[in-house]
Tab-separated table of C-alpha atoms in Angstrom:
chain	number	residue	atom	x	y	z
O	1	MET	CA	18.467	4.433	-0.503
O	2	SER	CA	18.757	8.214	-0.189
O	3	THR	CA	18.421	8.617	-3.960
O	4	ILE	CA	14.829	7.357	-3.727
O	5	LYS	CA	13.548	8.947	-0.530
O	6	LYS	CA	15.265	12.303	-0.095
O	7	PHE	CA	13.231	13.119	2.996
O	8	ARG	CA	11.323	11.146	5.602
O	9	ILE	CA	8.435	12.112	7.818
O	10	LYS	CA	10.089	10.949	11.020
O	11	SER	CA	7.578	12.453	13.405
O	12	PHE	CA	4.459	14.579	13.440
O	13	LYS	CA	4.201	17.698	15.599
O	14	LYS	CA	0.487	16.989	15.827
O	15	LYS	CA	-0.512	13.373	15.318
O	16	ASP	CA	-3.273	13.001	12.768
O	17	PRO	CA	-4.032	9.276	12.403
O	18	MET	CA	-5.637	8.110	9.177
O	19	ILE	CA	-5.828	4.474	10.301
O	20	SER	CA	-5.861	3.117	13.856
O	21	PHE	CA	-5.832	-0.515	14.964
O	22	LYS	CA	-6.913	-0.954	18.583
O	23	LYS	CA	-6.414	-4.364	20.209
O	24	ILE	CA	-7.128	-6.196	16.953
O	25	LYS	CA	-7.311	-9.970	17.331
O	26	MET	CA	-7.608	-12.191	14.266
O	27	LEU	CA	-7.879	-15.964	14.176
O	28	PHE	CA	-8.030	-18.417	11.299
O	29	GLY	CA	-9.598	-21.449	12.903
O	30	LYS	CA	-7.672	-21.940	16.128
O	31	ARG	CA	-4.524	-20.202	14.858
O	32	ILE	CA	-3.962	-16.683	16.178
O	33	VAL	CA	-2.722	-14.518	13.300
O	34	LEU	CA	-2.881	-11.133	15.060
O	35	ASP	CA	-2.826	-11.007	18.836
O	36	GLU	CA	-4.379	-7.734	20.075
O	37	ILE	CA	-2.121	-5.501	17.993
O	38	ASN	CA	-2.159	-1.698	18.213
O	39	PHE	CA	-0.713	0.816	15.762
O	40	GLU	CA	-1.509	4.063	13.948
O	41	ILE	CA	-0.754	5.333	10.444
O	42	ASN	CA	-0.717	9.103	10.049
O	43	LYS	CA	-2.229	11.015	7.147
O	44	GLY	CA	0.207	11.472	4.296
O	45	GLU	CA	2.586	8.819	5.609
O	46	ILE	CA	4.220	6.044	3.596
O	47	PHE	CA	3.948	3.078	5.935
O	48	GLY	CA	5.594	-0.315	5.434
O	49	MET	CA	4.917	-3.762	6.869
O	50	LEU	CA	7.556	-6.477	7.042
O	51	GLY	CA	7.697	-9.991	8.450
O	52	PRO	CA	7.922	-13.672	7.504
O	53	ASN	CA	5.297	-15.466	5.397
O	54	GLY	CA	1.998	-16.040	7.189
O	55	VAL	CA	2.633	-13.427	9.866
O	56	GLY	CA	-0.477	-11.367	9.078
O	57	LYS	CA	0.680	-8.581	6.750
O	58	SER	CA	-1.857	-9.205	3.985
O	59	THR	CA	-4.441	-9.932	6.682
O	60	ILE	CA	-3.987	-6.357	7.923
O	61	LEU	CA	-4.619	-5.046	4.398
O	62	ASN	CA	-7.789	-7.154	4.196
O	63	LEU	CA	-8.925	-5.822	7.566
O	64	ILE	CA	-8.461	-2.254	6.336
O	65	THR	CA	-10.484	-2.877	3.157
O	66	GLY	CA	-13.211	-4.783	5.013
O	67	ILE	CA	-12.631	-8.111	3.283
O	68	LEU	CA	-12.028	-9.547	6.757
O	69	LYS	CA	-13.523	-8.703	10.134
O	70	PRO	CA	-11.525	-9.179	13.355
O	71	GLN	CA	-12.678	-11.408	16.199
O	72	SER	CA	-12.187	-8.459	18.561
O	73	GLY	CA	-10.858	-4.922	18.628
O	74	SER	CA	-11.604	-1.787	16.616
O	75	ILE	CA	-10.449	-0.354	13.289
O	76	LEU	CA	-10.722	3.418	12.848
O	77	ILE	CA	-10.354	5.324	9.590
O	78	ASP	CA	-10.064	9.088	9.885
O	79	GLY	CA	-11.271	8.864	13.489
O	80	LEU	CA	-14.435	6.854	12.783
O	81	ASN	CA	-15.012	3.231	13.745
O	82	VAL	CA	-15.327	1.176	10.541
O	83	THR	CA	-14.962	-2.299	12.067
O	84	ASN	CA	-18.433	-3.362	10.933
O	85	LEU	CA	-18.632	-1.376	7.685
O	86	PRO	CA	-18.647	-3.355	4.402
O	87	ILE	CA	-16.100	-2.951	1.588
O	88	ASN	CA	-18.231	-0.712	-0.637
O	89	LEU	CA	-18.893	1.837	2.111
O	90	ARG	CA	-15.230	1.992	3.096
O	91	THR	CA	-14.264	2.520	-0.541
O	92	ARG	CA	-16.805	5.281	-1.180
O	93	LYS	CA	-16.846	7.069	2.165
O	94	PHE	CA	-13.206	6.815	3.191
O	95	GLY	CA	-11.454	6.484	-0.152
O	96	VAL	CA	-9.704	3.141	0.331
O	97	GLY	CA	-7.865	2.042	-2.815
O	98	TYR	CA	-6.311	-1.416	-3.135
O	99	CYS	CA	-3.681	-2.682	-5.565
O	100	PRO	CA	-3.378	-6.474	-5.217
O	101	GLN	CA	-0.198	-8.477	-5.611
O	102	TYR	CA	-1.475	-10.174	-8.747
O	103	SER	CA	-3.502	-8.647	-11.549
O	104	GLY	CA	-5.668	-5.630	-10.642
O	105	TYR	CA	-6.546	-5.139	-14.329
O	106	PHE	CA	-8.477	-6.835	-17.146
O	107	HIS	CA	-5.974	-9.089	-18.913
O	108	ASP	CA	-7.655	-9.167	-22.322
O	109	LEU	CA	-8.309	-5.423	-22.548
O	110	THR	CA	-5.807	-2.883	-23.800
O	111	VAL	CA	-4.286	-0.364	-21.400
O	112	GLU	CA	-6.629	2.345	-22.699
O	113	GLU	CA	-9.669	0.044	-22.458
O	114	ASN	CA	-8.724	-0.830	-18.879
O	115	LEU	CA	-8.542	2.830	-17.911
O	116	PHE	CA	-11.921	3.662	-19.445
O	117	ALA	CA	-13.603	0.520	-18.097
O	118	VAL	CA	-12.592	1.309	-14.514
O	119	GLY	CA	-13.072	5.039	-15.072
O	120	GLU	CA	-16.720	4.508	-16.046
O	121	ILE	CA	-17.315	2.775	-12.715
O	122	LEU	CA	-15.528	5.316	-10.542
O	123	ILE	CA	-16.041	8.673	-12.310
O	124	LYS	CA	-19.563	9.620	-13.362
O	125	ASP	CA	-18.869	12.860	-15.232
O	126	LYS	CA	-17.518	12.111	-18.735
O	127	LYS	CA	-15.393	15.250	-18.907
O	128	ASP	CA	-13.846	14.584	-15.492
O	129	ARG	CA	-13.321	10.942	-16.448
O	130	LYS	CA	-11.444	11.834	-19.647
O	131	SER	CA	-9.349	14.410	-17.804
O	132	LYS	CA	-8.414	11.975	-15.013
O	133	ILE	CA	-7.548	9.208	-17.471
O	134	ASP	CA	-5.354	11.538	-19.547
O	135	GLU	CA	-3.636	12.647	-16.345
O	136	SER	CA	-3.001	9.025	-15.336
O	137	ILE	CA	-1.601	8.144	-18.758
O	138	GLY	CA	0.933	10.959	-18.493
O	139	TYR	CA	1.744	10.417	-14.815
O	140	PHE	CA	2.493	6.710	-15.256
O	141	GLU	CA	4.065	7.141	-18.725
O	142	LEU	CA	1.655	4.785	-20.469
O	143	GLU	CA	1.383	6.676	-23.791
O	144	SER	CA	3.441	4.173	-25.782
O	145	VAL	CA	1.480	1.100	-24.630
O	146	LEU	CA	-2.133	2.329	-24.756
O	147	ASN	CA	-3.075	-0.118	-27.518
O	148	LEU	CA	-1.325	-3.138	-26.005
O	149	LYS	CA	-3.318	-5.755	-24.113
O	150	ALA	CA	-2.511	-5.740	-20.409
O	151	THR	CA	-1.486	-9.396	-20.503
O	152	ASN	CA	1.335	-8.531	-22.934
O	153	LEU	CA	2.917	-5.801	-20.794
O	154	SER	CA	6.190	-6.182	-18.917
O	155	GLY	CA	6.027	-6.751	-15.155
O	156	GLY	CA	6.871	-3.140	-14.408
O	157	LEU	CA	4.226	-1.766	-16.773
O	158	LYS	CA	1.604	-4.121	-15.341
O	159	LYS	CA	2.326	-2.712	-11.868
O	160	ARG	CA	2.102	0.850	-13.176
O	161	LEU	CA	-1.244	0.103	-14.826
O	162	ALA	CA	-2.619	-1.594	-11.700
O	163	ILE	CA	-1.657	1.370	-9.523
O	164	ALA	CA	-3.040	3.832	-12.079
O	165	LEU	CA	-6.371	1.990	-12.021
O	166	SER	CA	-6.467	1.959	-8.218
O	167	LEU	CA	-5.946	5.735	-8.177
O	168	LEU	CA	-8.684	6.689	-10.650
O	169	GLY	CA	-11.194	7.166	-7.838
O	170	ASN	CA	-8.865	9.607	-6.015
O	171	PRO	CA	-8.456	7.440	-2.893
O	172	LYS	CA	-7.188	8.923	0.358
O	173	ILE	CA	-5.562	5.598	1.251
O	174	LEU	CA	-3.644	3.347	-1.145
O	175	LEU	CA	-2.819	-0.240	-0.164
O	176	LEU	CA	-0.003	-1.893	-2.129
O	177	ASP	CA	0.385	-5.659	-1.698
O	178	GLU	CA	3.824	-6.917	-2.831
O	179	PRO	CA	4.365	-4.128	-5.422
O	180	PHE	CA	8.047	-4.996	-5.957
O	181	ALA	CA	7.606	-8.755	-6.397
O	182	ALA	CA	9.175	-10.240	-9.551
O	183	LEU	CA	10.331	-6.869	-10.907
O	184	ASP	CA	13.773	-6.078	-12.313
O	185	ILE	CA	16.023	-3.495	-10.644
O	186	MET	CA	15.091	-0.621	-12.978
O	187	SER	CA	11.346	-1.307	-12.662
O	188	ILE	CA	11.630	-1.356	-8.866
O	189	SER	CA	13.483	1.971	-8.879
O	190	ASN	CA	10.862	3.549	-11.172
O	191	LEU	CA	8.045	2.271	-8.968
O	192	GLN	CA	9.719	3.572	-5.804
O	193	GLN	CA	9.973	7.020	-7.366
O	194	ILE	CA	6.305	6.920	-8.365
O	195	ILE	CA	5.293	6.032	-4.790
O	196	VAL	CA	7.326	8.879	-3.288
O	197	LYS	CA	6.028	11.313	-5.928
O	198	LEU	CA	2.441	10.338	-5.052
O	199	GLN	CA	3.084	11.325	-1.445
O	200	THR	CA	4.482	14.732	-2.377
O	201	THR	CA	1.856	15.597	-5.003
O	202	SER	CA	-1.361	14.261	-3.459
O	203	ASN	CA	-0.636	13.752	0.270
O	204	ILE	CA	-2.126	10.275	-0.033
O	205	THR	CA	-1.566	7.763	2.778
O	206	ILE	CA	0.258	4.732	1.352
O	207	ILE	CA	0.629	1.322	3.013
O	208	ILE	CA	3.099	-1.136	1.488
O	209	VAL	CA	3.507	-4.853	2.206
O	210	ASP	CA	6.486	-6.566	0.606
O	211	HIS	CA	9.133	-9.237	1.196
O	212	GLN	CA	11.738	-7.097	-0.548
O	213	ALA	CA	12.877	-5.413	2.668
O	214	ARG	CA	15.503	-3.110	1.144
O	215	ASP	CA	13.174	-1.961	-1.614
O	216	LEU	CA	10.375	-1.247	0.849
O	217	LEU	CA	12.629	0.554	3.325
O	218	SER	CA	13.974	2.754	0.535
O	219	CYS	CA	10.667	4.578	0.147
O	220	VAL	CA	8.768	4.431	3.468
O	221	ASP	CA	8.717	6.898	6.349
O	222	VAL	CA	7.810	4.360	9.027
O	223	ALA	CA	7.618	0.567	9.103
O	224	ILE	CA	6.593	-2.217	11.429
O	225	VAL	CA	7.971	-5.732	11.744
O	226	LEU	CA	5.539	-8.517	12.663
O	227	SER	CA	6.435	-11.854	14.224
O	228	ASN	CA	4.423	-14.471	16.093
O	229	ALA	CA	1.176	-12.472	15.771
O	230	LYS	CA	2.722	-9.375	17.390
O	231	ILE	CA	4.345	-6.121	16.286
O	232	ILE	CA	7.918	-6.529	17.491
O	233	SER	CA	9.353	-3.273	16.129
O	234	LYS	CA	8.131	0.070	14.778
O	235	GLY	CA	10.054	3.115	13.608
O	236	THR	CA	12.015	4.671	10.766
O	237	PRO	CA	13.966	2.324	8.495
O	238	THR	CA	17.166	3.076	10.423
O	239	GLU	CA	15.488	2.520	13.784
O	240	ILE	CA	13.968	-0.852	12.968
O	241	THR	CA	17.041	-2.229	11.206
O	242	ASN	CA	19.129	-1.301	14.252
O	243	ASP	CA	16.611	-2.827	16.657
O	244	GLN	CA	18.014	-6.012	18.161
O	245	VAL	CA	14.607	-7.698	18.464
O	246	ALA	CA	13.868	-7.075	14.761
O	247	LYS	CA	17.330	-8.353	13.861
O	248	SER	CA	16.918	-11.579	15.811
O	249	HIS	CA	13.415	-12.306	14.496
O	250	TYR	CA	13.590	-11.042	10.909
O	251	PHE	CA	16.547	-9.118	9.480
O	252	GLY	CA	19.526	-11.043	10.819
O	253	GLU	CA	22.741	-9.442	12.027
O	254	LYS	CA	24.229	-8.716	8.613
O	255	PHE	CA	21.275	-6.903	7.025
O	256	LYS	CA	22.022	-3.366	5.783
O	257	ILE	CA	19.691	-0.913	4.047
O	258	ASN	CA	22.464	0.860	2.068
C-alpha cells in the first residue's frame, strides 16, 4: 500500500470543507437509504466510500452532482447550500466532475475525437482547448491510442480516457464511481498512481466509491464505511480497518490492507 500513497492527509490544522452533508435523509419509496447522515470532505482530500451493495454509496455521488435530491437535510459545496441547485449549475459554478462506472466516453469515436468532442463543449477558446487536450494526452499516456476507437481499448485505457474527459473542464471536485472494477492488477496500480498524482499536482478533491476495498484504501486519505443507512466508521485506512464496528459489519476479522 505504501508504494502507492507515500503520504496521507491525516488531519487538517484548519478544516476547509469542500463538501458537507448535514442530516441528509434519502428514501427510495418506503426504503430508507440514508438516515440523516453527516460528514465533511476537505479541499484537496482523497476520500473513499465503502460498504455493501445497496448501502447508498452511489446515491451519495448522485446527491453531490444533483441527479438526486434528498427528502431532508442540506448539501453544501464550498460553504454554499446547493441542495436545490440543478446539475448544470453545480457543474459550472462549483466544478463538479463525474466519471461513471460504465462508459463516460463515445464508444464509436476515436480517443482523439472523444477529447475534441468533449473539449468543444467545455472549453470555448480554441487555443486553450488544444493546449488542454495535448496536456491530457501526455498526462494519461494516450499518444499511442489516439486513432483507436474507444470501444476497442483495454479496460485500463478506457478508464484513463473517461477520467481524462471528466477533467477537461478543470473541475474542483472529481467523483469516481467504481474506477477499479474489472481491471487487471497493473491497470489498477497505474490508475492509483494517477489519482494520487492528481492530488499533488492540482489539489483537486477526489471522491472514490469502489468495492475493491484494498485498492481504494491504498490511495485515499480518509474513508467512510456505510451500513444500514448510517455511517458506521470514518477515519484513515488504518483507523477504519482496525475499528471493530467496521470489521463486524463490513471487513471481517481477517481483512488486512497490506
